[in-house]
Structures are given as structure tokens and as C-alpha cells.
Amino acid sequence: MKNLWKNTLTLIAKRSNSIQVLSSLLAIVFGLLFGLIVMLIVNPADAFPGFFTILTGPFQAGMRSFGNMFYRATPIIFTGLSVAFAFRTGLFNIGATGQFTIGAFIAVYIGVHWGFLGPFHWAVAIFFALVGGGLWGALPGLLKAFRNVHEVVSSIMLNYVAMYLMILLVRRTVFFGDHARSLAIQDSAELPKWFLGSIFPGSSINIGIFIAILFVAVIHIVLNKTTFGYELQSVGFNKDAAKYAGMNEKRNIVLSMLIAGAIAGAGGATFFLVGGRYLHVNAVLMPQGFTGIAVALLGLSAPIGVLLAGIFYGFLELGGLFLQGFDFTSEIIDIIIAVIIYFSALSLFLQKFVASYIKKVTETDIEISEGADIK
Amino acid sequence: MDYVIEMIDITKEFPGIKANDCVNFKLKKQEIHALLGENGAGKSTLMSVLFGLYQADEGHIRVNGNDVHIRNPNDANDLNIGMVHQHFKLVHNFTVTENIILGSEDTKYGLLTYKEAREKIKELSERYKLRVNPDAKIEDISVGQQQRVEILKMLYRQAEILIFDEPTASLTPQEIEELMKILKGLTKEGKSIVLITHKLNEIREVADRCTILRKGKSISTVEVKGTTNEELAEMMVGRKVVFELEKTKAKPKETVLQVSNLTIKEKEGNKEVVRNVNFKARRGEILCIAGIEGNGQTELIYGLVGMLPIKEGSILLNDKELSTLSIRKRSLSGVSHIPEDRQRHGLVLDFTLENNLILQNYFTSKYHHRGFLKFDTIRDNAEKMIDRFDIRSSRGPVSLARSMSGGNQQKLILGREIDRNNDLLIAVQPTRGLDVGAIEFIHQQLIDQRDQGKAVLLVSLELDEVMNLSDRILVMYEGELVGELDPSKIDEKELGLYMAGSKRGEVS
């Protein structure tokens, strides 16, 4: 048994990214444990059954829950991918929320008004949401490239601009005054379910999850297999070296933010092109962009990692819903996620911890890198 | 025998490396004791243990015969141990006095007793002949004077044992001479000195004894008088060392690079850091731009390669005007560039070795097909280059650049730039911080490039390198070229006069 453990660890030590993956898993474990402690303090009697519910959420109601898990994960995968992509290219896109909002409005607008598109309705809506989100994301990119305005500052402020702009435009163009929300989109604009409806009966799942997976695959390929990705990552890891090698740093910054914004914008479209979902005219920032930051961190800024982390997020969120059957509020889930983020942010520390443990057991040295490398 | 410091069986391990392995070091009162070794031999680690920056894993330290535990620099201060670091730790917009009292300020009613401190500093600086104006701001005084401030800082704290970490690295020959006098003066006043260095001449000049470290182990402690330089070098490197480079006389041919009236402003601000510079670099010669750090060499090269805009002037490469082109176009026109800061500019540290090798030509059709990288070609290239330039790493092509030693990082860059087969090879401080073996290799490669008819433009701060490697020397002082010298006709002293700005000549 001990030998088996040692061999497993040796194997792990030989894979270059495994330490980072382990540290992410460790962050999740710590987050869950912390959540359990909070639950024990708040309501000791229900803590363990409640915790069990969090861990087993989707398993409780069969395929329907699984469908809902994917459904909830979809927008987060988009925003997470947006943040992760920017991050890999050296930019911190804290404006995914704004890009998501712009995408959402454009999709809803087209969904309400452009019924003439027929079977292409939803696809065109996503396309224009993607374009809109991209242009919105390019703004902080342009400011950074040509005016040296830090993208964190400009994109976070643009979140508010996007929110108020959305409210204004909803009121002007697609407003349903009785309920202070947008009008319902036409049926043809709703994302189809295809065969998913029969696999996950009764769930809200739609093909948005496939679109998300498609985006993950494309971004993975762009980042890891192309000269464009090589260039973007060079700029991201070391912009001085990129400049030395004659890369056009300004162009890369703008393109990078444009793509990041486009991903988030498409996410906004997939979230709102669903029957029964409306844009509300409250002055509240949409949370998906910020959750995306957490998911990007947890997913180690790798597209595949974001996909997994996003699904995990959907899982937790669903667990939180079931948790309300006990005497808990679903905010426990937010606390758990927050702690996971904290530990993800400490990932370098956790990596060192994991590396030194593995070294102790296997006597193998491990390289720790601050970022993932091109495969 | 009376020792002021005894370090016995010191072992200090960092992840993956034993920086000190059972090292023994004993310092006598009033001696100058040199600590000799290559980069990475463990000299600085040993002294950092003594100064309390690191804790030894094993071994113990005695000061004046008593066992001590030095947990931090404050403990070291209390034991009257002081250290001048290679990179000075001074606040640039503070005065000399403020810098010296920083951290051990005397106060009266909660207020600084600045005047008393100033008097004390004046008195110290006269007693030890460390001339420096106590009211001058650090940014206004020379590097040599800044070093004196560092020394005064130790003396102000009543240090008896003074550690100097590579003190001559950024000084002119004249300043070095001055420093040597100061060191001797300090021992006469009863101080004991540890001199960390890898320069044999300095040891010969001032040191009484010398302890040689190699790969973390103490090899030997010898009397300097009874040992030759060759013996010292052999102990340091572990094999016989070639002191003279094997180099035939240069046969310069046609001009490759012609720079005329080049003026460059500093990055932020209006100061002209390169003023009206004119020179030619020819095929088949190594042209060296010598000078003390910060006299415009960095900016001159940045201007040539396009990393800094130029204000005026022209840069002709094989009769093609470069000054209006982008960095990429200049590079493609035939400029190879080994940058000054290899980790900041030369490498993407989080990329693998093989990906770093294509940094300058990943966009050529050799390495991509319709935008998709050709991983096989990249791997083949890496294997070829590893072989040709003896680039060593833990995992071959897929090693992270970050995990490689400085010498191998530099070989990677050197190989990448040489392999591009350009007419002009710019090498800025190509051997900074490297060990003797890597230095020899890089020098040989540069000479080979010259012999193959390339124009090699070398920028160096190391006098030995300037004198041994170059065929022609241009001296840069405060942004101007102040002399064109033939290394076979001058000595280091004269070169130093030009570098310090006290002599000027004509530049053709």
C-alpha cells in the first residue's frame, strides 16, 4: 500500500502540471472543510446531513439534476474562459461582467425583435452578442495599449457603464413595464435542446453547454498550437522579451481583450437566450463575470481546467439549492466558493507544500512554475 | 591562534542544491581574507549565513571564541559584523547622512539628533579617509562614493568585521585602487575584512590569506604570498585555466554597420543619454564599446535595435537605413542581439527551452504551417542546438528556461542569435555573472563569429573582457564616445582614464 502511494506520487511528479492540479484540488478540499466548519457553527444538528447534500447534490434527483448542473455551469465556463484567456496573455480581465452584460442585451434585443431570422435566430443572436462583447472588451485593450491605462481600472469601470447602458437600452427598446424587465424573446431565439431534452428530462439544459465546450476547444488550440497563441503567451509571460523579439505588443493587447470580451459576450447570450429568463432593470452588476475570475483561478487559467472548474461550480451551486431543504441559506455555498478562491490564490504556496511532500515521499525534485507552458 | 570569526562545518541546502557543504572558514584579527570562487560556489551564501540573512542547516559559528546564533542582520550588527552588498542598499533621494543613520537613528525627545550624527559621520570619514560630503544626495554622487557611504554605514554601527561582496564590480580602475587603499587602512585601524571576489589581481594586491570555495565546498585556505595566480585559478575552477584567449589578429573587411550623429533621449524625460555618436563596425572584427555602467551604452544598443526611439541620426546596416524600421524588421534585416538582461529580454522564463529557441523566428514558414506551430521541427531544432552549443538542462528540450543555470540560459540565447546567421551580432555583457567555463565558451563563439566574417559589436563593463576579446575599443562616457583605442597598444590604467572621463581622444 505504501509503495503504491509512493509510485503514484512519483508518477505525478513526472507530469509537469500535476502539482498545480493537485494544489487546485487541495484548495477545493480546504474550501469544503471550511464550509463544513461554518455549517457546524451555524447549525450543528444539520451540518453533516447538509454537507452530505452539498457533496451529492446532482446525484439526488437523477439526470434532471445533472442537466441543471451543466446548465448552471455554462455561463460560468464562458466568463471563466474569458478571464483565463486574458490572464494567459498577461491581462487581468475583471470586466467580463460588463462584456457579459452587453452580450446579454444584444442577444435579448435580437431575440425579441428579429423574428424574421427563423431557424437562424438564436445563432445570429449569439454572433452579434459575441461581436458586441468583443468590442466592449477591446475598449480597455485600446486604452491600455495606447494610453497605458491599466485594464483592471478601465474594465471595472466599464462594468458599471455596461450595466447602466443595458438598463437604458432595455427601457427604450425591449421593456415590459408591468414587470420592470425585458420582453420575452421569441421561441425561435431560444437555444434548442436537441437530444439533450431526452437525456436529461425535465432539466433546463440546452446546447449552450456544447457551445461552451466548442469555445474551450478553440481557445485551447489557439493558445497551445498556433503562432498567434505563442505570441500572445510570450507577451503574457514576459512583455519585455516579446518586445525584444519584435512582437507587436499593442496589437496583441487589443486582440487579446477583444477575444476575451467576445467570449464573455457569447456567454451572456447563452445565459439569456432561454425561455423565462429576462433582463431586469435593477442597478446590480451581474455576478457571472466575477465568478468567472474564481473559476479561471481554480482552473489554472487553462481552457480545459476552466471547463472542469465551471462544471464543479455548477455542481456546488446545485448543492446549495438542495441545501435550502435544511435550515441553511444557500449563501453557505458562496462562502465555500470564496474560501476556494482564497486557497487558489495561494496556489503557489500550496504547490510548494505539495512539492515538498512529494519530495519527502519519493525523493524526486519538482519544478514549480508560475504559469503553465505551451504543450 | 586568535580568530575573530570561526565558521565550522557550515552546511546550507537550498531546494535541489547544497550551496554550502561542510564549509570551514576562519578569519584572523586585522587580516584581509579573500573568499574566492566562481559564481555559484557558495561565497555569498556563506557570508549571508554569517550576516544572519540565512540560517545554516548544520555547523556553528564562533565570534571571538564564543558560540553564537545569528538569526538576522540585527544579531550580526550586535556582534559588530557589517556587510557591503554587491548592489548597494541606499535610498537615492536621501542624503548621505540620512542613509547612514537609517535603521540606527539616535533620538532625543523622540526627535532625530541629526546634527550629532552628521558630526560623527564627518569624524569617521576623516579618520578612515573616506571622503564624502555628508549632505550630498545619493543620486548625485558617484558609484565609488556610494560605496564609501556603505562602508561608513558599517563603521557608524561600530562594525569590527567587515564583509565586502564583490566590491569592485562596478568601479573604474582608479576607484578600485582607491578602495584597495581604504581596505588596507581599515585593517591598520584594527578592523578585520572578508573580501568576496573572483578577481585574482585584487586578491594578490590586498589579501593576506585566501579561502577557495568550489561547488559549495571549501577547497583550501592558503597564504596569498606563497601561491601563484595559476594555482589559485586551478583551485577555483578545478582544472587548468587558459588565461590568454587564442585569437588571431583581426582582418577587418567592409563596413557592416555605420552609425552617424546618433542622439537618443532617455526613456522618460528629456536628458540626452546618447549624444552625437558616430562609429563603424566592420566584418571580421570585434568592436567593443567600453565604459562604466550607466554611460549610455544600454540606450545606444536599444536605439540600434529599435527598443528605444532615436532623436536624431542614422543607422545604416549594409547601406540600408534601419532607424525608421520596427524591431522585427531590423532583426530580419540582419541584426542578431544578445541582450544585456538575459532574463528580462532574452528569455521567456516560463517557456520551455525549445520554445525559447524559436523566439526570434517562430513566425517563419520553417516553424509554422498556416498558423499552426510545427512541433516536430521545433523539437528537431532544439536537439540540434543543444548539441551544437552544449546547452545543458535537466529535461532537454522541454526544460523550463527558469530552471536552467545562468550559463546555459546564456548559451541558449547565444545559440539562437548566432544560428540566425546575421551580418551583425550585438552582444551586450554576454558573460555577466557566468562562471569561467561558460565565459571561455562564449568568448570562443564570439571569436568564431568574427572569423566567419561577421561584425561583432560587444558592450562590456569587464576590463579583462574588453582588453582580451576586442580588436578595437570605443570608450563611452556620459553618452559620448570619448576615445578609440587599440587594445594592443594601451593598458588597463589608460583605458580607465578614458572610462572615468578624465581623458579624451578622437573617434574616427
PDB file of C-alpha atoms in Angstrom, chain A residues 14 16 221 224-228 230-231 233-234 237-238 240-241 243-247 359 365 367-375, chain B residues 16 307 327-328 337 339 343-348 350-352 355-356 358-360 362 368 371-373 375 394-395 400 403 416-417:
ATOM      1  CA  LYS A  14       6.938  13.393 -13.542  1.00  0.00           C
ATOM      2  CA  SER A  16       4.764  18.821 -15.427  1.00  0.00           C
ATOM      3  CA  ILE A 221      -5.959  25.137 -29.771  1.00  0.00           C
ATOM      4  CA  ASN A 224      -1.308  25.959 -27.440  1.00  0.00           C
ATOM      5  CA  LYS A 225      -0.905  25.123 -31.079  1.00  0.00           C
ATOM      6  CA  THR A 226      -0.645  28.335 -33.086  1.00  0.00           C
ATOM      7  CA  THR A 227       1.907  31.044 -33.671  1.00  0.00           C
ATOM      8  CA  PHE A 228      -0.732  33.522 -32.592  1.00  0.00           C
ATOM      9  CA  TYR A 230       2.732  31.562 -28.943  1.00  0.00           C
ATOM     10  CA  GLU A 231       2.922  35.290 -29.446  1.00  0.00           C
ATOM     11  CA  GLN A 233       1.635  33.976 -24.358  1.00  0.00           C
ATOM     12  CA  SER A 234       5.091  35.435 -24.881  1.00  0.00           C
ATOM     13  CA  PHE A 237       4.673  35.855 -19.634  1.00  0.00           C
ATOM     14  CA  ASN A 238       7.270  38.466 -20.422  1.00  0.00           C
ATOM     15  CA  ASP A 240       9.907  42.806 -22.410  1.00  0.00           C
ATOM     16  CA  ALA A 241      11.123  39.662 -24.120  1.00  0.00           C
ATOM     17  CA  LYS A 243       9.215  43.401 -27.419  1.00  0.00           C
ATOM     18  CA  TYR A 244      12.833  42.346 -27.813  1.00  0.00           C
ATOM     19  CA  ALA A 245      11.685  39.655 -30.260  1.00  0.00           C
ATOM     20  CA  GLY A 246       9.844  42.269 -32.288  1.00  0.00           C
ATOM     21  CA  MET A 247       6.313  41.287 -31.391  1.00  0.00           C
ATOM     22  CA  LYS A 359       9.767  15.084  -2.470  1.00  0.00           C
ATOM     23  CA  ASP A 365      12.707  17.051  -7.317  1.00  0.00           C
ATOM     24  CA  GLU A 367       9.990  22.166 -10.906  1.00  0.00           C
ATOM     25  CA  ILE A 368       7.391  24.672  -9.897  1.00  0.00           C
ATOM     26  CA  SER A 369       6.452  27.185 -12.498  1.00  0.00           C
ATOM     27  CA  GLU A 370       4.395  30.283 -12.021  1.00  0.00           C
ATOM     28  CA  GLY A 371       2.478  29.635 -15.160  1.00  0.00           C
ATOM     29  CA  ALA A 372       1.549  26.824 -17.440  1.00  0.00           C
ATOM     30  CA  ASP A 373       3.693  26.374 -20.503  1.00  0.00           C
ATOM     31  CA  ILE A 374       2.733  25.622 -24.062  1.00  0.00           C
ATOM     32  CA  LYS A 375       2.407  21.881 -24.539  1.00  0.00           C
TER      33      LYS A 375
ATOM     34  CA  GLY B  16      17.965  20.891  -5.169  1.00  0.00           C
ATOM     35  CA  MET B 307      13.788  49.180 -28.468  1.00  0.00           C
ATOM     36  CA  ILE B 327      12.321  45.935 -34.102  1.00  0.00           C
ATOM     37  CA  ARG B 328      11.164  42.946 -36.123  1.00  0.00           C
ATOM     38  CA  HIS B 337      21.143  40.739 -30.461  1.00  0.00           C
ATOM     39  CA  PRO B 339      20.568  41.417 -24.775  1.00  0.00           C
ATOM     40  CA  GLN B 343      16.131  37.048 -18.077  1.00  0.00           C
ATOM     41  CA  ARG B 344      14.182  40.186 -18.782  1.00  0.00           C
ATOM     42  CA  HIS B 345      14.662  40.459 -22.523  1.00  0.00           C
ATOM     43  CA  GLY B 346      16.389  37.365 -23.783  1.00  0.00           C
ATOM     44  CA  LEU B 347      14.084  34.678 -22.492  1.00  0.00           C
ATOM     45  CA  VAL B 348      10.528  33.888 -21.624  1.00  0.00           C
ATOM     46  CA  ASP B 350       8.143  30.202 -18.213  1.00  0.00           C
ATOM     47  CA  PHE B 351       8.561  28.822 -21.716  1.00  0.00           C
ATOM     48  CA  THR B 352      10.490  25.662 -22.403  1.00  0.00           C
ATOM     49  CA  ASN B 355      10.101  27.417 -27.311  1.00  0.00           C
ATOM     50  CA  ASN B 356      12.718  29.946 -26.305  1.00  0.00           C
ATOM     51  CA  ILE B 358      12.233  29.954 -31.707  1.00  0.00           C
ATOM     52  CA  LEU B 359      11.529  33.316 -30.074  1.00  0.00           C
ATOM     53  CA  GLN B 360      13.059  35.214 -32.988  1.00  0.00           C
ATOM     54  CA  TYR B 362       8.513  31.334 -34.725  1.00  0.00           C
ATOM     55  CA  HIS B 368       4.504  27.049 -38.796  1.00  0.00           C
ATOM     56  CA  GLY B 371      -0.518  29.482 -38.328  1.00  0.00           C
ATOM     57  CA  PHE B 372      -0.119  26.127 -36.616  1.00  0.00           C
ATOM     58  CA  LEU B 373       3.226  25.522 -34.969  1.00  0.00           C
ATOM     59  CA  PHE B 375       6.163  20.887 -33.068  1.00  0.00           C
ATOM     60  CA  SER B 394      17.502  18.798 -16.593  1.00  0.00           C
ATOM     61  CA  ARG B 395      14.951  17.693 -19.163  1.00  0.00           C
ATOM     62  CA  LEU B 400      11.672  25.328 -18.412  1.00  0.00           C
ATOM     63  CA  SER B 403      15.094  26.004 -14.223  1.00  0.00           C
ATOM     64  CA  ARG B 416      19.668  31.319 -31.037  1.00  0.00           C
ATOM     65  CA  GLU B 417      21.244  34.581 -32.165  1.00  0.00           C
TER      66      GLU B 417
END
